[in-house]
mmCIF file of N, CA, C and O in Angstrom:
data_model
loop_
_atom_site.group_PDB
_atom_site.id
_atom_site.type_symbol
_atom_site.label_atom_id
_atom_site.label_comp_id
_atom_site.label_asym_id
_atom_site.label_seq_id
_atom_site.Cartn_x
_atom_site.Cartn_y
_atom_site.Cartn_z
ATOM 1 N N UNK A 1 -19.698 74.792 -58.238
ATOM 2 C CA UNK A 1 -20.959 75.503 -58.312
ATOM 3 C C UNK A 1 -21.292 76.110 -56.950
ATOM 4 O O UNK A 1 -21.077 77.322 -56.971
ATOM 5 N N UNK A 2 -21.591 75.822 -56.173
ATOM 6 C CA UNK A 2 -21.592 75.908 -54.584
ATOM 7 C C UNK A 2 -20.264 75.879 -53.809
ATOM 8 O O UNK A 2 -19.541 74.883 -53.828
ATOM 9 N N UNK A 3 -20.000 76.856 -53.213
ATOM 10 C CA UNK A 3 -18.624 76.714 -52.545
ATOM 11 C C UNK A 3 -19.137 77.291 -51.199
ATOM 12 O O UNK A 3 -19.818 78.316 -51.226
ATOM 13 N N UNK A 4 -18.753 76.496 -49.656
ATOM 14 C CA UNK A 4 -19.141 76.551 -48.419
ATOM 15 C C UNK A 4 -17.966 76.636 -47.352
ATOM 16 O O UNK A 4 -17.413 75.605 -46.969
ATOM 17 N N UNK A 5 -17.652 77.706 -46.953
ATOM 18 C CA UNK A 5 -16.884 77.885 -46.154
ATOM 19 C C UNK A 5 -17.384 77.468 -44.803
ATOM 20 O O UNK A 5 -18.326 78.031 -44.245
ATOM 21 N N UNK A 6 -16.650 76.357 -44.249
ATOM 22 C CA UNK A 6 -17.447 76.365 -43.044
ATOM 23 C C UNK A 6 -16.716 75.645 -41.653
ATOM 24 O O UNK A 6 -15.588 75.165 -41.766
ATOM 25 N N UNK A 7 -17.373 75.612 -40.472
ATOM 26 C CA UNK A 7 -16.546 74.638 -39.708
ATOM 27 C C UNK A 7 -17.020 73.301 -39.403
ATOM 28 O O UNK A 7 -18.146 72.810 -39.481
ATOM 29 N N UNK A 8 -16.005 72.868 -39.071
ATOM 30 C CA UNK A 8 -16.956 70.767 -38.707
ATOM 31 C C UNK A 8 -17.654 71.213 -37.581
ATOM 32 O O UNK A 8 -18.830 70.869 -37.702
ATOM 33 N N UNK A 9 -17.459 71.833 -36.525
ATOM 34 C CA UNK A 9 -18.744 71.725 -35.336
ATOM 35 C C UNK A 9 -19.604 72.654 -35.458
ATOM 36 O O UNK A 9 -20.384 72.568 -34.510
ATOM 37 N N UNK A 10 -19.968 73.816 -36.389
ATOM 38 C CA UNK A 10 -21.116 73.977 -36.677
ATOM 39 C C UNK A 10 -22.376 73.578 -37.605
ATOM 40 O O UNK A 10 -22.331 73.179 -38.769
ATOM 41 N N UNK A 11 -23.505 73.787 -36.799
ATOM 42 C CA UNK A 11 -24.470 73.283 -36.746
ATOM 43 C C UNK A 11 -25.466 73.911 -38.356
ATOM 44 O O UNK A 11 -26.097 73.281 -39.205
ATOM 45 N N UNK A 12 -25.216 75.249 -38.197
ATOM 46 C CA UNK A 12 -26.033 75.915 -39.390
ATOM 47 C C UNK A 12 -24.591 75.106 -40.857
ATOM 48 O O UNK A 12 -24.838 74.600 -41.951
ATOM 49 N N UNK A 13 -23.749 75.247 -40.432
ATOM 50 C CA UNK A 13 -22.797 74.320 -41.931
ATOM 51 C C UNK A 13 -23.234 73.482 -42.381
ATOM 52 O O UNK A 13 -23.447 73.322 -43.583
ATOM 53 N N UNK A 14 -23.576 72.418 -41.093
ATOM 54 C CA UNK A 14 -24.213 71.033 -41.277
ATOM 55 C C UNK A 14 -25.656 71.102 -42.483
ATOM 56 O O UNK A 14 -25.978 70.487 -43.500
ATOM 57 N N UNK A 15 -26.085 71.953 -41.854
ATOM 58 C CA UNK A 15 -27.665 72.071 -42.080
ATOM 59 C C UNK A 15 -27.463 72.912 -43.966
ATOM 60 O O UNK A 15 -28.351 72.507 -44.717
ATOM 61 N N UNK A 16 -26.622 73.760 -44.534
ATOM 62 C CA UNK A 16 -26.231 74.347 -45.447
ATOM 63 C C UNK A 16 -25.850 73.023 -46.432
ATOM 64 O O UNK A 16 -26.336 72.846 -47.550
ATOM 65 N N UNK A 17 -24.912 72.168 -45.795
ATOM 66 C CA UNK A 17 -24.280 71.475 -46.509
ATOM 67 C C UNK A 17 -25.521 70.269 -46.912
ATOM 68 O O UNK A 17 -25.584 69.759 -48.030
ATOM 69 N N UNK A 18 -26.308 69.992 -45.974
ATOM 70 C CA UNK A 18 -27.572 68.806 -46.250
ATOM 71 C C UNK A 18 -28.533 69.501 -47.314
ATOM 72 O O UNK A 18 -29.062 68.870 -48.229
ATOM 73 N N UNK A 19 -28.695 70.798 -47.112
ATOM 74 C CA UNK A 19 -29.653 71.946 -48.332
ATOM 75 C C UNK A 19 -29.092 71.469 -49.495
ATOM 76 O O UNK A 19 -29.692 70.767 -50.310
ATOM 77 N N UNK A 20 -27.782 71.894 -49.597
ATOM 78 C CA UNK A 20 -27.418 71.248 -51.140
ATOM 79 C C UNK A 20 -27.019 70.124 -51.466
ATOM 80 O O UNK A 20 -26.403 69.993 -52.524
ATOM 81 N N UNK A 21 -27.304 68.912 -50.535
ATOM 82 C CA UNK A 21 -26.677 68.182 -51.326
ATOM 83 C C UNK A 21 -28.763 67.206 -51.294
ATOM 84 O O UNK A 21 -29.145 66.052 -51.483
ATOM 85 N N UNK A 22 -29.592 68.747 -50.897
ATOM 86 C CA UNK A 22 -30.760 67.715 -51.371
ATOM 87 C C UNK A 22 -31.153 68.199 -52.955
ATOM 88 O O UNK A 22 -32.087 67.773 -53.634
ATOM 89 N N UNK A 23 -30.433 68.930 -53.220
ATOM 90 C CA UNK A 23 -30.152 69.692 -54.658
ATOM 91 C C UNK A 23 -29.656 68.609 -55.683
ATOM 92 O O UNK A 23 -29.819 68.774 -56.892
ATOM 93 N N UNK A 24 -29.051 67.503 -55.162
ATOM 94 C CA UNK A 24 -28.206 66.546 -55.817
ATOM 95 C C UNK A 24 -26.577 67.440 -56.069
ATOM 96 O O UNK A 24 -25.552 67.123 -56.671
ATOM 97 N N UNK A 25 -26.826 68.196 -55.582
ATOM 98 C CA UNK A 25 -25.275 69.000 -55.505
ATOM 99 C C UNK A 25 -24.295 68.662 -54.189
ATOM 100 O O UNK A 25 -24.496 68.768 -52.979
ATOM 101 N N UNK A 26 -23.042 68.168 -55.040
ATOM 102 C CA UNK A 26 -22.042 67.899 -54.386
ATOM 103 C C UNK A 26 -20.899 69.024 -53.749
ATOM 104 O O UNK A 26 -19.726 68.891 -54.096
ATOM 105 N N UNK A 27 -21.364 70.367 -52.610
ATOM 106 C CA UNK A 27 -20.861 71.304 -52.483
ATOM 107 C C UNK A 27 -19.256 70.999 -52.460
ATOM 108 O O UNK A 27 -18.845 69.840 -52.400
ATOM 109 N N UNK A 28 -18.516 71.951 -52.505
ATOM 110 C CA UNK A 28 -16.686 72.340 -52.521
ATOM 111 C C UNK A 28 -17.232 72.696 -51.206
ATOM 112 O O UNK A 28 -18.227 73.418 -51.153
ATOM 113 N N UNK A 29 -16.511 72.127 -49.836
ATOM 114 C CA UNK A 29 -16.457 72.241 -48.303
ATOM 115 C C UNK A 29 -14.827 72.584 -47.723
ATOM 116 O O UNK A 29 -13.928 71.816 -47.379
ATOM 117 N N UNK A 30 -14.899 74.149 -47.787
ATOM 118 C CA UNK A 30 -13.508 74.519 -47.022
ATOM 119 C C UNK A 30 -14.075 74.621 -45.279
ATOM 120 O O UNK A 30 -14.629 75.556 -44.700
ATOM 121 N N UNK A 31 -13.683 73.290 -44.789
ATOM 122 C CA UNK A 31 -13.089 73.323 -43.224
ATOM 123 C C UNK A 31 -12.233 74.509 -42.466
ATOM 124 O O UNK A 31 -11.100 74.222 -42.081
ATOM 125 N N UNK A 32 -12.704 75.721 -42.261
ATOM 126 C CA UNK A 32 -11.906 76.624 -41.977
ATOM 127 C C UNK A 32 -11.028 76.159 -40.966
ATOM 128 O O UNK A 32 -9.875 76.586 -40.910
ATOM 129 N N UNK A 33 -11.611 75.042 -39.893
ATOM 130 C CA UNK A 33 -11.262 74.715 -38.386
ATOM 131 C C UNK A 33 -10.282 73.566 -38.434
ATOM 132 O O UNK A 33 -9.980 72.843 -37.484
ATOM 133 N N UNK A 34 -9.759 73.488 -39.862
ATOM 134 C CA UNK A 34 -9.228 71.954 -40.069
ATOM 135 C C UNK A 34 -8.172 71.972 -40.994
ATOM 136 O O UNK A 34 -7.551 70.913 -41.077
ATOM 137 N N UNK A 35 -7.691 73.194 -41.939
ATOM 138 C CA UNK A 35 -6.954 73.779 -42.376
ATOM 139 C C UNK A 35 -5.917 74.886 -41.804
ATOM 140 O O UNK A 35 -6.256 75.909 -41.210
ATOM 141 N N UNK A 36 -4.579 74.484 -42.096
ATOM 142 C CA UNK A 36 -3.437 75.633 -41.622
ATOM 143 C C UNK A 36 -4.033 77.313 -41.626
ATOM 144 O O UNK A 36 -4.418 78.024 -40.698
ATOM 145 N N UNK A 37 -3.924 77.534 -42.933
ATOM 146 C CA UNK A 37 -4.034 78.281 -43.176
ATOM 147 C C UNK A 37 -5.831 79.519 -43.408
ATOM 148 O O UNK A 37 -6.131 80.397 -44.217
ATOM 149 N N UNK A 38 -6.646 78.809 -42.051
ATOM 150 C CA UNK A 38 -8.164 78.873 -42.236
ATOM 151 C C UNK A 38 -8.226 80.043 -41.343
ATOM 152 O O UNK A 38 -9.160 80.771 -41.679
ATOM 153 N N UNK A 39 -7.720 80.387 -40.559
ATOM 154 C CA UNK A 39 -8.265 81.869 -40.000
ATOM 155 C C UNK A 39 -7.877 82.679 -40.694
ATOM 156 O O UNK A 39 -8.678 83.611 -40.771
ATOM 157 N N UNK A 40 -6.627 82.862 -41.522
ATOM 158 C CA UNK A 40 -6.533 83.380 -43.059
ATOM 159 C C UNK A 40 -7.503 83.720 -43.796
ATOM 160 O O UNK A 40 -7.914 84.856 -44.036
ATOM 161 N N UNK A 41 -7.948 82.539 -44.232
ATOM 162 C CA UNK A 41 -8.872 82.365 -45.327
ATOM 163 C C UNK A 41 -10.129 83.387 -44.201
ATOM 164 O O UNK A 41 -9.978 84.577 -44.476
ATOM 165 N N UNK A 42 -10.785 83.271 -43.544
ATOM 166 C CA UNK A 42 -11.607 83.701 -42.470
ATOM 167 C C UNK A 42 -11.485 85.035 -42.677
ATOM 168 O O UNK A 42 -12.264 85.805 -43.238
ATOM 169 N N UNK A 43 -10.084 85.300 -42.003
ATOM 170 C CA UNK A 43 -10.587 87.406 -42.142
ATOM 171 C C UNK A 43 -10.415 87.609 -43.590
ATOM 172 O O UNK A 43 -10.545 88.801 -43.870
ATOM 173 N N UNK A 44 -10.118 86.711 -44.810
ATOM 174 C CA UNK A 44 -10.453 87.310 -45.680
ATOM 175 C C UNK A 44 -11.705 87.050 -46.207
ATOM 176 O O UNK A 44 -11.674 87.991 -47.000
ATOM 177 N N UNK A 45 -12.445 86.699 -46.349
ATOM 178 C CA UNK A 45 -13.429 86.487 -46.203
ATOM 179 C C UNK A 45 -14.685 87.634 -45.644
ATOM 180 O O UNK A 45 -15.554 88.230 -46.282
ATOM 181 N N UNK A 46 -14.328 87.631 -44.116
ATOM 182 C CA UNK A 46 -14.953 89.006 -42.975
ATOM 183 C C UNK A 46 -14.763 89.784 -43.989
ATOM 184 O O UNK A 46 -15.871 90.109 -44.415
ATOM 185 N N UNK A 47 -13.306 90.605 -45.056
ATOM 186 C CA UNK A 47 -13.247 91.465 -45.617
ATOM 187 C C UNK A 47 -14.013 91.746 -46.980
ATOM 188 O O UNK A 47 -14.590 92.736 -47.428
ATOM 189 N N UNK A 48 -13.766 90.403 -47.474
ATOM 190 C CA UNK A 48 -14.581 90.589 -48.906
ATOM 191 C C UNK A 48 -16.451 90.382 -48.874
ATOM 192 O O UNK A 48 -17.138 90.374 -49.896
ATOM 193 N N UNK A 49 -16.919 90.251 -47.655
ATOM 194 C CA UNK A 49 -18.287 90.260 -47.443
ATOM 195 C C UNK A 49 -18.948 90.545 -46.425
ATOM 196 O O UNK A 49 -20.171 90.522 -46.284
ATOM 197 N N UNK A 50 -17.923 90.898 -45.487
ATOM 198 C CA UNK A 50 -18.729 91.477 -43.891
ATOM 199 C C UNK A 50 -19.612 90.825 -43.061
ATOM 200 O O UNK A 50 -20.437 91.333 -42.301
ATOM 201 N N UNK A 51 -19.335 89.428 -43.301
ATOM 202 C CA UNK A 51 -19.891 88.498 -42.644
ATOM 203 C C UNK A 51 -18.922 87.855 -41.734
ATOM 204 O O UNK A 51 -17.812 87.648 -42.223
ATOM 205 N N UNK A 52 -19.086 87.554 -40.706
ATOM 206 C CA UNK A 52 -18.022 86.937 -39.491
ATOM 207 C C UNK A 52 -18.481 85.883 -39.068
ATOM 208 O O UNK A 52 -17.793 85.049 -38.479
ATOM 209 N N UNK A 53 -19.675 85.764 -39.296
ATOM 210 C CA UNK A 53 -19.830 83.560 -38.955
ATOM 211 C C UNK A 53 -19.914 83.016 -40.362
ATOM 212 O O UNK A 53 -19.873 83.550 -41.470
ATOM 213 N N UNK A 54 -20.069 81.555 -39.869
ATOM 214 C CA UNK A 54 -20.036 80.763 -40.966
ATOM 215 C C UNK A 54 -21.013 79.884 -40.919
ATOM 216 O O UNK A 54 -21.244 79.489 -39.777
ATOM 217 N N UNK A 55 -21.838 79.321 -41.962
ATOM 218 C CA UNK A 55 -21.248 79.417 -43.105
ATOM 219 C C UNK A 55 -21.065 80.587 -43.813
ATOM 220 O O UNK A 55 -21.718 81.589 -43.521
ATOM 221 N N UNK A 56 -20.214 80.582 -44.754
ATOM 222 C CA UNK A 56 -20.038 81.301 -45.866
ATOM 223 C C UNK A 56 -20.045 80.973 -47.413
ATOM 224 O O UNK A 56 -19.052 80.657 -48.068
ATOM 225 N N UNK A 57 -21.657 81.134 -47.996
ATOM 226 C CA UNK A 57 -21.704 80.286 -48.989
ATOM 227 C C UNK A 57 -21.485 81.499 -49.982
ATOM 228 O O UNK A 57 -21.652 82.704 -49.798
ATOM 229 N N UNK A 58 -20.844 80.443 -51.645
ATOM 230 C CA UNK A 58 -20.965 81.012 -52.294
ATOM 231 C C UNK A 58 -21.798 80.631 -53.386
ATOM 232 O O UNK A 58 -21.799 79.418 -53.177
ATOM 233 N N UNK A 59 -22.472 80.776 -54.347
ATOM 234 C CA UNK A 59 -22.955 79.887 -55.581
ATOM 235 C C UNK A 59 -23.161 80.319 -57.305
ATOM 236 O O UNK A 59 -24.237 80.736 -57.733
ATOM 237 N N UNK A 60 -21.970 80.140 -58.147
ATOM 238 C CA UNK A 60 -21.057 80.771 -58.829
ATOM 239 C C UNK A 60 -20.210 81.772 -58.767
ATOM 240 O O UNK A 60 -20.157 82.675 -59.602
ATOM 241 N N UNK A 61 -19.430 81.661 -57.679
ATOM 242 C CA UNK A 61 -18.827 82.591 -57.618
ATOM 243 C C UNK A 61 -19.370 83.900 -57.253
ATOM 244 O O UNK A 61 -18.580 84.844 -57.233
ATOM 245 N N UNK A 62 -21.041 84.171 -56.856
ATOM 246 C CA UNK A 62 -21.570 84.876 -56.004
ATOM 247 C C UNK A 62 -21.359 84.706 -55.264
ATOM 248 O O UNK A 62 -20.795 83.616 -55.170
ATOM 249 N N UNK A 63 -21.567 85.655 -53.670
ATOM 250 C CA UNK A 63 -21.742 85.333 -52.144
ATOM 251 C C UNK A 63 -23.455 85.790 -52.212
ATOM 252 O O UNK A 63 -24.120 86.624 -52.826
ATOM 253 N N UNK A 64 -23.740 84.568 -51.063
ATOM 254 C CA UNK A 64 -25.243 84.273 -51.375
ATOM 255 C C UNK A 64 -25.157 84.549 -49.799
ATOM 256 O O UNK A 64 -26.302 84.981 -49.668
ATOM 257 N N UNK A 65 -24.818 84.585 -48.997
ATOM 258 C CA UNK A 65 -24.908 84.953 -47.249
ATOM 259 C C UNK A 65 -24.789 84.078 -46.408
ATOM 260 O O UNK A 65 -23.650 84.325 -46.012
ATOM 261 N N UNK A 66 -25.120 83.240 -45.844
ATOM 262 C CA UNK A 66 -25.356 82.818 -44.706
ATOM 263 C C UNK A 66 -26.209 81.553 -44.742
ATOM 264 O O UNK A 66 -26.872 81.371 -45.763
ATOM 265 N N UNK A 67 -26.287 80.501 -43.587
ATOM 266 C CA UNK A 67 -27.275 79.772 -43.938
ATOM 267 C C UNK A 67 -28.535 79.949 -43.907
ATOM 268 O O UNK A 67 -29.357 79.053 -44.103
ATOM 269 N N UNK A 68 -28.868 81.438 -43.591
ATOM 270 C CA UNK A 68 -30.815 81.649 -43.429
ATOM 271 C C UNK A 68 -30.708 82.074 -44.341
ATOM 272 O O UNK A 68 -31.722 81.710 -44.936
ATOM 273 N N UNK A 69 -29.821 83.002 -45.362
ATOM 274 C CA UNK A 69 -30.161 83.428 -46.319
ATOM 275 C C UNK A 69 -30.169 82.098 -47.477
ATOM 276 O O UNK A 69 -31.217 82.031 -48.119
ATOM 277 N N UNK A 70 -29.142 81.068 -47.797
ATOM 278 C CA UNK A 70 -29.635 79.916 -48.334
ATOM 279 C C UNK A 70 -30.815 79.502 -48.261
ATOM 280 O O UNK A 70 -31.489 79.477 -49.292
ATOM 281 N N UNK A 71 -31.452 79.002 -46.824
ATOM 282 C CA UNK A 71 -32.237 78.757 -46.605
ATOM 283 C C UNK A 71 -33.333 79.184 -47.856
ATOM 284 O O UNK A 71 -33.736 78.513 -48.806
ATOM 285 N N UNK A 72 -33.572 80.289 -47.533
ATOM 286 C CA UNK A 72 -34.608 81.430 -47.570
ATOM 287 C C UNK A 72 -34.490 81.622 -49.293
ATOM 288 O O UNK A 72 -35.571 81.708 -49.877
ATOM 289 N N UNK A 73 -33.715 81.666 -49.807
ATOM 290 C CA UNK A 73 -33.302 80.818 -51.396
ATOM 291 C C UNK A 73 -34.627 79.627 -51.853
ATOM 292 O O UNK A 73 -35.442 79.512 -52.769
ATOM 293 N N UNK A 74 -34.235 78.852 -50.562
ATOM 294 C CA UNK A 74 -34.806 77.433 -51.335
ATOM 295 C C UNK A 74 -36.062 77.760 -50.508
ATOM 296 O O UNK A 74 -36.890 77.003 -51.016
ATOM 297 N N UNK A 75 -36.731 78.481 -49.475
ATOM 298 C CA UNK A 75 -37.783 78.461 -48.998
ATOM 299 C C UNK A 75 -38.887 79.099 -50.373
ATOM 300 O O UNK A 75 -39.917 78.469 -50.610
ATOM 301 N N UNK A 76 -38.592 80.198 -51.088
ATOM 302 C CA UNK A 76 -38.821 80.805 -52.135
ATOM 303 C C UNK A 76 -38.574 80.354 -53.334
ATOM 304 O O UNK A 76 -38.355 81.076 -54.307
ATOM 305 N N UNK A 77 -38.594 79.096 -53.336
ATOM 306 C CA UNK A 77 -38.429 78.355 -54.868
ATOM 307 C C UNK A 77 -37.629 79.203 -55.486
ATOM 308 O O UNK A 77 -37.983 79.306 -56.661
ATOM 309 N N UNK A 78 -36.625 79.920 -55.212
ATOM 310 C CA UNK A 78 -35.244 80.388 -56.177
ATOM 311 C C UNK A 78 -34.201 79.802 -56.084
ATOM 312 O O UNK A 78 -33.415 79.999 -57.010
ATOM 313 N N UNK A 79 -33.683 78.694 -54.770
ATOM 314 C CA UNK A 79 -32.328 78.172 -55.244
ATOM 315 C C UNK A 79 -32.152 77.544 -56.420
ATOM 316 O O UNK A 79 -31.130 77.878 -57.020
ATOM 317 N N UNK A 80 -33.153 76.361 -57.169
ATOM 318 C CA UNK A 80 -33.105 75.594 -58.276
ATOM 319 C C UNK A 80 -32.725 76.576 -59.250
ATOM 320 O O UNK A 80 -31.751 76.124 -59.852
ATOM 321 N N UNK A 81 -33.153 78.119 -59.845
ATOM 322 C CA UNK A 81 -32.898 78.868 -60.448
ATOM 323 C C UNK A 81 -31.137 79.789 -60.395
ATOM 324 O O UNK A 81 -30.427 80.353 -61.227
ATOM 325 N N UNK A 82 -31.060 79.491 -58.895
ATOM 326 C CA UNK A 82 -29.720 80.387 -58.927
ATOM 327 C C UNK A 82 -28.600 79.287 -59.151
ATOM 328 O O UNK A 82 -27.455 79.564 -59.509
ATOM 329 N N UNK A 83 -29.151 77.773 -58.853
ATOM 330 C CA UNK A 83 -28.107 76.987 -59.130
ATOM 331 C C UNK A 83 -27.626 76.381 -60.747
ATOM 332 O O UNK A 83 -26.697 75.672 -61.135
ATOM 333 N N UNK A 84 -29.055 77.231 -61.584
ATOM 334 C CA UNK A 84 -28.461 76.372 -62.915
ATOM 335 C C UNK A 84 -28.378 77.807 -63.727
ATOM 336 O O UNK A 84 -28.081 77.665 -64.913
ATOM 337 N N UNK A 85 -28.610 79.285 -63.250
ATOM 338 C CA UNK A 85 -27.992 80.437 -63.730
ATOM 339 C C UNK A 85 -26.660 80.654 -63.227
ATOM 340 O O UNK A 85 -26.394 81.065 -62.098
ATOM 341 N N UNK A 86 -25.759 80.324 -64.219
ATOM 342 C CA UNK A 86 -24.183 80.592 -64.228
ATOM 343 C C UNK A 86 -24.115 82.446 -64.437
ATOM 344 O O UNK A 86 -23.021 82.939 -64.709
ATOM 345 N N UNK A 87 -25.008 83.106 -64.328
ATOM 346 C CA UNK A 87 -25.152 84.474 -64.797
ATOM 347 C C UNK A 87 -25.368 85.279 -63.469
ATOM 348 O O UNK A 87 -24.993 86.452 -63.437
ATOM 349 N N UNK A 88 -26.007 84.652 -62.275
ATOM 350 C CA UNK A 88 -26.342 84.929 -61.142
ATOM 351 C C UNK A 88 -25.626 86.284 -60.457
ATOM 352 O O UNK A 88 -25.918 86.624 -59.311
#
């Protein structure tokens, strides 16, 4: 449902990954910094959304942005809605 591209020493990941799991959601956490093949995964990524830090969330298979834009989801009482619309 939630998929988080991210690294172990950042700080906004940390903070992304605690957002959903106060959701009771158990995010999918790709370690870009901890995987072979993660600066790979990275510029593809940069390509398919034009974003160059991380996190990089997704939630169904949307890209939802960043962690202020998560944020800013659940600041606006819409994450609960985007997390149980599979239609998103």
């Amino acid at each position: 449902m939630i998929k988080i591209f991210s690294k172990s020493y950042c700080s906004y990941c940390k903070k992304a990954i605690t957002l959903a799991e106060t959701y009771g959601i158990d995010p999918e956490i790709i370690q870009l910094d901890t995987i072979s093949n993660g600066k790979t995964i990275h510029n593809n990524l940069i390509n398919r959304t034009n974003q160059k830090t991380v996190p990089v969330i997704f939630i169904h298979d949307q890209f939802i942005g960043g962690y202020s834009d998560f944020l800013m989801l659940h600041q606006n009482n819409q994450l609960a809605s985007f997390l149980t619309n599979e239609n998103c």
